[in-house]
Every structure is written in structure tokens, then in C-alpha cells.
């Protein structure tokens, strides 16, 4: 098991390296291929009124004239040991991990990302717990009572859940439960209270986004669980379990569910990893100041460093989630450990 | 060796508790489907005593496995219609409450399946699965159950069982997996053991080992054994009695010696003729039974075997219109065939026996 984890860790590190090269490529190499020069890249750092000399000086100072591998090395070095930014009048030290400064408001990117992260983390984790529980539970009951009224209505609801976009369900939910017609039960969105300040208010503010987001995912999980359960319950080892005289409950939960959960955990890890990189639509619909909204704002402003920072963070989450999934896989399925 | 009279079939349904250890009376299992009703078992009757072995022989789709799953009560009552009676040691199973039958499963009757890899749960260790079976029916601590599991693994011939007990099924070889399945089935000392094609998925050399093991263990545990197979070599090796099934029906039922030495049913003749034998010259062809097993939804009219039977036209058309009964005639064991005892003897002596005894 230990060697298995170490192997997975090495794999994750290699993956992160490759992804970092790709991210760097997207933001620094591709613009060059489409005709951008060191000067045109630098011009975004010095403002529109700068003279030609100022732009050239900035390009040189910011290192855009250096060969690409050197630039990549500097970017990575900034992340690991920090970087010094010479902005003309002086030098500002950006401690590791340094993701640079926003073009727009000149604030360092990392603290902003961490700040937004608490919102996204709260949203994703809360929703994940809700959808995992309700999705899997619904799927199991549906599979065991295939063709029943419960199964049919649950699967119809699930189909709706998968099909309806979050900006529709979100607005419907807000209208029904927040804007006072007909109910005013939950927070109207746009507000966020850190859990450390007031857990009750934290949950109150987030309950509607949680449920809306969870509805979308629970639908997928219910369908996945149902399909997996139907398949598993026809396996030979389920017949063996019943032939041993086990109760139905034990057969279903100990023997059936364990196999069914394997693919679900894979999807779950990837979904949570993706969401941590920013639940863009949910955050926009509910005006939550999360990572997704931060990224969208940065993209709209053509603010390169935050976009790169969020991309890198999102990658990190997905790779990390994958690592966790791999390890959990090894715990669940003994065949994986040796493979 | 039992005489032929012991194979008379009790067809008086509801005739009170059975005196045999296991008795099936007119067991029928039907599956209503969208395409029609599948007459998987229609009907089967037999008796079995402790310490004896019954071989159920037939092609794929003849209802062998469905019968055995029916004995264990493993059919879903929502999609299977089961009628008739199954008496196990004085208890009737078909009409019993599901929980009653569940408590008999594993404890009183246990089953070994065809493919030991897919029949063992891939995510749990072999020992865990045996312990689970044992602890379901015996209120003992985990340590005691574990010791019992190690003990059982040792008895079925797994080397160093105290170490292998924590291995997973994929770490076992095919033969060892089947040994583990047997250990699990025998863990609660069942009185009835059903082996559904226990050697089909195994290497030939391992097959012999497993058959030896099952024979030894049966003698040791004095349990009744049902071997389900399409391999006549296996039943020749193990069975005291043989039930031949075709199209969901028991069509010939007798002692192993009778079936091998004087088979009555043309289908059984076909089975014996298609068995490879070392004592024949290699250039000689096997004699296959022409055609394919019938659909269990639309069984052929009359005798289900008539489309494949070369003697079907010698029964005055009865084979095409009337379903034959499983009866004994002329002092022989029961057979489901319209041919007269005399005809059968004649055809067997002239057409069949010479081919079977070429050596």
C-alpha cells in the first residue's frame, strides 16, 4: 500500500509539471505564435499611455525578451521560492508561492485566491455531502425497486436535474425561497459568512446554493448508482452471498454497494476537484465571491496573472482529488493495490 | 446399489412430509417474461438421502441450475413462479417464509458455483468471506471464526492456510479458488451440498483433484451431494444416482450403474455416444446429438426431444402430440419416452450398444 501511494504521488508530481508547462504555453507561447511581441506583452503592464521606450524598458525588465525556457524557469521559481518584481522606482518582493500581481488593482494574486477559496470550498464541500448522500440513497432505492413509482419519479426528477442548467434552477430557487414570493426562507444570495465567524449564518447563507448545486449532481449520482447497483446485484458473488444465508440488507450494503461505489468515488473525486477550481455558474447565479467569479472577472478584465493563478490552483485541486481517488481506490479494491 | 423400484416417483402432490432427506415433488419453476413464460423446470422430481450423491445431467438450458437455485430458494419470488414441493429433512421449502429458507441456506444446504472467480467477492479476502458465512449461522467471536476458516482452508488442501486466509480471490489460482469456495460452503457443516458444474471452469488436472476432494469431504461430512454437470465423466466418478434433464423435465432417473449400463432414453443414448473415450480409435467420430436444445418458451409439442430423436417416428405419432410421463416400464428405471420397453431394448442393443462398446 505504501509503495502504491508513493507511485501515485510521483505520478501526480509529473502530471503537475506537465500541466504547468501547458499553462505556461497557453499564456506565453501561444500569444507569440499569433504575432504578439515582447513589447506587446509588456504593454499590458505599463498602461496605455506609455511611450515606446517605456514599453521596451518594461519588456526587458519583466523578462519578456528572455528565451522562453528562462521565462518558464522564472515563473516556476516564483512559485517555489518567491520573486522580486522591479517595477521601476523600487523592487518589491513577492514571497513564495508567488503568482504575481493583478494588472488591474496591483494586488498580489495569491492572497486573493486564498480568500475566495474559503467561499468556493464551503460551497463545494457542503453541496458534495448533500448530493453524495441523496444521490446514492436514491439510486439504491431505485435499483432495488426497479419499475416502481418511486423509481420512475426519481429517475424523471433525475433527468430534469441533469438537463436543467444551474442558472435556471438557481433563479427559480431564489425566486421561490428568497425573494419573498411565496416564501422568504433563505438568504437572498450574495452574502457569505465565514464558518469561523458564525456557523449558523454560514449555513443559512449557503443552503440555497448548496441545494441547487447538489440537485444537479445528485441527479447524475442517482442514475450512476442505480445503473451500477442493477449491474452488481446480478453478479455471481451476490448470488454467493445470498446462498450463504446473509440477510438482504447485508447482501445489498456489504456486498452490493461496495462494488457499486467504486466508479462513483472516481466521479465524485473529479467533480469535487473541478468544483474547487470554481463553481462558475453557481457563484455567478448566487453572486457568491468565490474562485469562479474571481476567474470570470479576471478574464473579462484581461487580467493575466489572476487567470493563470486560478488555472494553476484548479489544476492542483483536480490532480490532488485524483490522487485521493487513487488512494481510496486502493483501499476499496484490493486488486488495484498490486496492479 | 439401489434397485429400480426405489426410483418410482411420488406424484401425489401434498402427500404429507417426505421420509427422504431431500425430496422434490413435481417442482416447477416458470419465469413470466415479455416474450412469454419460460418453463425452466417443468417438472422435476427426485429423492436423495444423506451420504448419497445425485448427478443431474443435461445440456445448457435444460433447467439443471434453475432446479438447484430453486432448492436453495434463491429465485426472486417477484419474477419466478415456483410450484410443487421441496422437502428438506422434514421441512417444506417452496411454501416456507423467506426468512426460514434464508436460515437454512448456508447452514443446512450450501452451494458451490461454476466459476469460483466471479462467485467470490473480489473486494474481500477469502478468509473474510468464510468467516462471514460461519458467523451468519454461528454466534462466535471473530477469533474463533477465523480459526475455523483457517481450519477449513487447511482441510480443503490449501497450503499454509494461516497465511493464505488473508489473501484475496485474485491471489488464488483457479483450483485454489474452487477449494476456497468448497471450504466456505462446508464451513457450517451443511447436510446438503449442491455443486453446480464445480469443475467446468478448471484445468483438467485440477478437475480431478477437486472431484477427489469433494468425494473425500462428502464421506467425512456424510452430507447429501448434488452434482450438476454436463460432463458425464464427472457423474461417472461421483454419482450414486443420475437424473437426466431435457427441456426443463427430468427424462430419465436411475442409479448410475443403470444409466451407464442400460440407458433407456434416446437422449441419454446421445449423451453417452457423444462422450469422448480413450478406448476408441482416434479417427472415429464422436456421435453428436443433432440439432440444438429447445427454447424453454416454445417447447416442441409432445416429447420435447422429438425434433432431434431418430426414433420419434416409431411411436405411432405419439411423440409429436403427447407429452410422455416419467414412468418405469418393463421393470426398468423411470423414463420419459413413448417407445415401449421392448423397442427401447431392441434399439439400444442393435444401434447404440455396439457403438458404445467398440473397444
XYZ file of C-alpha atoms in Angstrom, chain A residues 107 114 123 161 220 266 276 284 300 306:
10
model
C -2.802 43.319 -5.531
C -6.960 32.045 -0.809
C -19.936 25.790 -1.377
C -31.808 17.566 -12.678
C -26.132 12.179 -12.059
C -13.940 8.230 -9.147
C -12.920 23.606 -6.061
C -22.441 33.878 -10.591
C -13.326 39.928 -18.512
C -5.127 36.009 -11.698
